[in-house]
Amino acid sequence: MAHWNLTSELEEMRQEVEEAARKCGLDFFPTDFRILDFDTLMAVTANNGFPTRYNHWHFGMQYEIFEKQMGHGFARIYELVINNNPAVAYLLQYNTASIQKMVMAHVYGHVDFFKNNHHFHDTDKNMISTMESHKAIVQKHIDRFGKDKVEEFIDYCLSIEDLIDFTPYIKDPKDDEDDKHECNCGSSGHESGGCGGGCGGCGGGCHGDDEGESKGSCSCNREEKELSDEYFPFPHYMKGFIKTENIYPELRKKKKNDKEKRPERDVLQFIIENNDLLKGWQRDILSIIRDEAYYLLPQMKTKVMNEGWATFWHQYMMVEMGLAGIEGVVHYTQAMEGILGGEKLNHYMIGYEIFRSIRKRWDEGRHGLDYENERDALKRMKWNTQEGRGLEKIFEVRATLSDVDFIRQYFTDELIQELFIYSAKYDKRSNVFRIASRDPGLIRNNLINSIFHAGQPVIEVLDGNFRNAKQLLLNHEFHGQELDARKRNLTLSRLFKIWKRPVCLRTIVEEAPVQVTFDGSKIVTERMQ
Amino acid sequence: MVSNIEQDKRRFHDIIKGNVRKGLKDLIIKGAGLPGRGKDGKVFIPIPRIDIPKFRNKEGDNEDKLGKGEGDIGDEVGEGEEEEGQQKAGDKPGEHMIEMNVIELADIMGEELGLPRIEPKGKRTIYQEFDKYSGERKKGPSALLRKRKTLKQALKRAIGSGDYDPKKPRIPIESADMRYRSWTMKPVPESSAVIFYLMDVSGSMEEEQKELARKISFWSDLWLRKHYPGLESVYVIHDAQAKEVTQDQFYHTRESGGTIILSGYQEVSRIIQSRYPVDDWNIYMFQYSDGDDWTSGWRREESGSIEFLIEDLLPKLNLFCYAQTTSPYGDGKHLEYIQQLADGDFALAEKIRSHQIDSNEDVLPAITKFLSTGK
């Protein structure tokens, strides 16, 4: 494995690209470029871009998979950028000079995005050293408690690593104790609104509606404990086993008025705070997994935009600003064909096309009521108000949106038609896919559904003292797709190892609501109502 | 510069091979360990991996997909995934299919397998070091001194010679009392073994079924060769007549014709007699057939294949493995007869293993059944 700094030739090139990027108005962290050989690049990729991660076999497995896939040309990788300050970018050793130039331009696009998109606002900009300290912490625990034991617990945690709150702002309950009473409805609506209003989790409670009563009674949190002290008529060791609000309706009422918040989606945090059976080192591990998950979350939520943005700018710099040069342009075009071409839809392509279309629309004023109401096809085609705000507009978009809104707002009917996008259905008889529709609305919705919540189910905590026995009650917020039963049961049995008491999940199976419980030995499924 | 990845990779391999963390065994997807054929004729083998379960949406086999390009509604835009054949356990079938070093895979596949019932036979015996401290010596390095044993010896001697006084229990230790731990060299006889692969290549076996049979022999062959360096293999194919073929022919022959299992048995028996004396060889036999036997069924009494198996062949074999594929032509009675044999006689039951093969998914279980040593 080997890595180098830029050669003097490449460094010259980098300065040229950096200057061009500044001219474009890109605003980025200082960026540190490294040249890696193939093995090292694969290793770094397996680590999600980081030189150091804690020791765990799943990085080794990812490495092996990448190595074999890429080694045989099944997939390709040009570059890797870490959201850090200073940013770190890795280039592959054997790329030609013109490709490296394009990749550098691409990298500056990414770094600008990391710095300016507001979803990245709260990410740890010193993550490289944070990851190193994570490794040290895990190693300390391994030395003390043994490799197998710690590794096994990490395995369990990885099963629930994505059970975090996907809403835009990372809210750490410890930070916002002051504004706990405020309604956090506004922030939560952002991502969840993406599925056609399917997420009403917070709606009821926030408006003080009586219907919201049964929701969100997370019994173990700090506030309730304070209240319980006043009302608790039982011996102190019964605390946590008896729900006082069941006995004192007035307490329940008070609580409801105080704070009727939506169910907790940060399941990891909930477990860390409320599971009294966790050992210190286990809490450490959970926190590490949670920190890393939150760090990577914005990248999952802005994949399309981020790639589109970087592609847009390298295209702009290479062609419009002429960075590629006469001889480089052929190489460059071939590489672009590889990235954007093909029948498959990919993130680079969609994001790039959308940014291009936004630029065009705001350059020519093809937006707003006047344009929408214009029915004359010829006039529409020739429409141009010389507005010239194209670049300004895309900078605004890149600063504020995430993928779901980006696609909903700017993947217009016209663009979908222009790109010849279709939706295909599987024809079982002849084992082929056939074009089923070219309806832009349907296509857009399909796309949004596939990226909403990163394609993962929405899971939230309803109760940490369920059945008055400190069982964990989770809810699967249903968006039309049922859970894979085998994975669901396995995950529950692993969650049991973390929660250490029975765990339940409310979900939908065959269109009926059920409650699945793992009690430590077996899965029990009960129908509800 | 990447500090963790080599360690992590080694750890992953250890887990896959079952050396450590056996609790993860259930989550390992070995992709049934089977070669699939890619569109360009390449052989693809899945990478073994461990699937950490998470809450995930149920996935249909072939969901709607979006694409880009011209075409009217109803036009074909690509093939669906094959319904069968590919691994089912993975997230997305085929996603992790890659070419792989076959030995590497054989290694991973077969940590728990072995040649069952292997016995020390053969002309040479070699001595191997037995690497456990199981013996005892009177001389040795002080690090290996067995203090308790030494004291006991001294005590024995003292009592025996009448020097011992319980009121003043002082025992002098002499050099003759010293006891040291030592390792013993244990002779390990070398075993020589031969495997017979007998396959029905008659017309009643369709290409698909022959393919399954070949897969089983391919993988078991590969694995056994790796782990038993001196192993010999003999390939016999039969339709109405039997003949010995090379390995290459065995995997590529397309024959057709009637089916007389007896002919195959007789050929194997003849080869054993001429080249592999029973006293010197461990003999294993794998048979693949669709169970169709022209002289079985209503004319079974004339077939004689089962009788020949009991009387002539089975006494010579360490193990007889029979895999039967389901065929539209064969009556599949042979498996029944063989199972009856095994049911009826305990001594025979130990020697016989049989398995029904319907699809790719039965291949790995069949191999595991045939080669599992822990019976």
mmCIF file of N, CA, C and O in Angstrom, chain A residues 364-376 379-380 383-385 387:
data_model
loop_
_atom_site.group_PDB
_atom_site.id
_atom_site.type_symbol
_atom_site.label_atom_id
_atom_site.label_comp_id
_atom_site.label_asym_id
_atom_site.label_seq_id
_atom_site.Cartn_x
_atom_site.Cartn_y
_atom_site.Cartn_z
ATOM 1 N N GLU A 364 -33.068 32.093 -18.570
ATOM 2 C CA GLU A 364 -34.012 32.526 -19.600
ATOM 3 C C GLU A 364 -35.367 32.896 -19.029
ATOM 4 O O GLU A 364 -36.304 33.163 -19.777
ATOM 5 N N GLY A 365 -35.487 32.869 -17.736
ATOM 6 C CA GLY A 365 -36.746 33.242 -17.108
ATOM 7 C C GLY A 365 -37.877 32.261 -17.336
ATOM 8 O O GLY A 365 -39.050 32.623 -17.282
ATOM 9 N N ARG A 366 -37.522 30.986 -17.554
ATOM 10 C CA ARG A 366 -38.578 29.998 -17.796
ATOM 11 C C ARG A 366 -39.127 29.464 -16.475
ATOM 12 O O ARG A 366 -39.043 28.267 -16.185
ATOM 13 N N HIS A 367 -39.666 30.352 -15.654
ATOM 14 C CA HIS A 367 -40.282 29.894 -14.406
ATOM 15 C C HIS A 367 -41.295 30.948 -14.009
ATOM 16 O O HIS A 367 -41.373 32.012 -14.630
ATOM 17 N N GLY A 368 -42.036 30.632 -13.009
ATOM 18 C CA GLY A 368 -43.035 31.603 -12.562
ATOM 19 C C GLY A 368 -44.341 31.441 -13.314
ATOM 20 O O GLY A 368 -44.452 30.687 -14.288
ATOM 21 N N LEU A 369 -45.343 32.206 -12.861
ATOM 22 C CA LEU A 369 -46.706 32.056 -13.373
ATOM 23 C C LEU A 369 -46.811 32.340 -14.871
ATOM 24 O O LEU A 369 -47.443 31.587 -15.608
ATOM 25 N N ASP A 370 -46.187 33.417 -15.318
ATOM 26 C CA ASP A 370 -46.296 33.799 -16.728
ATOM 27 C C ASP A 370 -45.916 32.646 -17.642
ATOM 28 O O ASP A 370 -46.597 32.316 -18.595
ATOM 29 N N TYR A 371 -44.801 32.024 -17.282
ATOM 30 C CA TYR A 371 -44.318 30.941 -18.123
ATOM 31 C C TYR A 371 -45.220 29.723 -18.008
ATOM 32 O O TYR A 371 -45.567 29.101 -19.013
ATOM 33 N N GLU A 372 -45.628 29.402 -16.773
ATOM 34 C CA GLU A 372 -46.467 28.217 -16.567
ATOM 35 C C GLU A 372 -47.786 28.346 -17.326
ATOM 36 O O GLU A 372 -48.318 27.378 -17.851
ATOM 37 N N ASN A 373 -48.324 29.571 -17.365
ATOM 38 C CA ASN A 373 -49.632 29.755 -17.987
ATOM 39 C C ASN A 373 -49.570 29.884 -19.508
ATOM 40 O O ASN A 373 -50.604 29.871 -20.174
ATOM 41 N N GLU A 374 -48.403 30.018 -20.004
ATOM 42 C CA GLU A 374 -48.261 30.138 -21.454
ATOM 43 C C GLU A 374 -48.557 28.791 -22.109
ATOM 44 O O GLU A 374 -47.912 27.798 -21.820
ATOM 45 N N ARG A 375 -49.572 28.753 -22.966
ATOM 46 C CA ARG A 375 -49.964 27.468 -23.563
ATOM 47 C C ARG A 375 -49.462 27.320 -24.997
ATOM 48 O O ARG A 375 -49.488 26.243 -25.554
ATOM 49 N N ASP A 376 -49.034 28.409 -25.566
ATOM 50 C CA ASP A 376 -48.592 28.355 -26.951
ATOM 51 C C ASP A 376 -47.206 27.704 -27.033
ATOM 52 O O ASP A 376 -46.220 28.221 -26.500
ATOM 53 N N LYS A 379 -44.251 29.762 -28.456
ATOM 54 C CA LYS A 379 -43.793 30.830 -27.558
ATOM 55 C C LYS A 379 -42.990 30.255 -26.405
ATOM 56 O O LYS A 379 -41.982 30.810 -25.976
ATOM 57 N N ARG A 380 -43.478 29.115 -25.910
ATOM 58 C CA ARG A 380 -42.761 28.471 -24.810
ATOM 59 C C ARG A 380 -41.349 28.105 -25.252
ATOM 60 O O ARG A 380 -40.385 28.268 -24.502
ATOM 61 N N TRP A 383 -39.181 31.082 -25.428
ATOM 62 C CA TRP A 383 -39.225 31.921 -24.230
ATOM 63 C C TRP A 383 -37.838 32.318 -23.756
ATOM 64 O O TRP A 383 -36.969 31.491 -23.533
ATOM 65 N N ASN A 384 -37.609 33.606 -23.604
ATOM 66 C CA ASN A 384 -36.346 34.041 -23.002
ATOM 67 C C ASN A 384 -36.492 35.485 -22.549
ATOM 68 O O ASN A 384 -36.623 36.401 -23.349
ATOM 69 N N THR A 385 -36.472 35.662 -21.208
ATOM 70 C CA THR A 385 -36.607 37.025 -20.696
ATOM 71 C C THR A 385 -35.256 37.651 -20.367
ATOM 72 O O THR A 385 -35.198 38.720 -19.774
ATOM 73 N N GLU A 387 -33.266 36.832 -18.093
ATOM 74 C CA GLU A 387 -33.191 37.076 -16.656
ATOM 75 C C GLU A 387 -31.750 36.955 -16.142
ATOM 76 O O GLU A 387 -31.299 37.743 -15.316
#
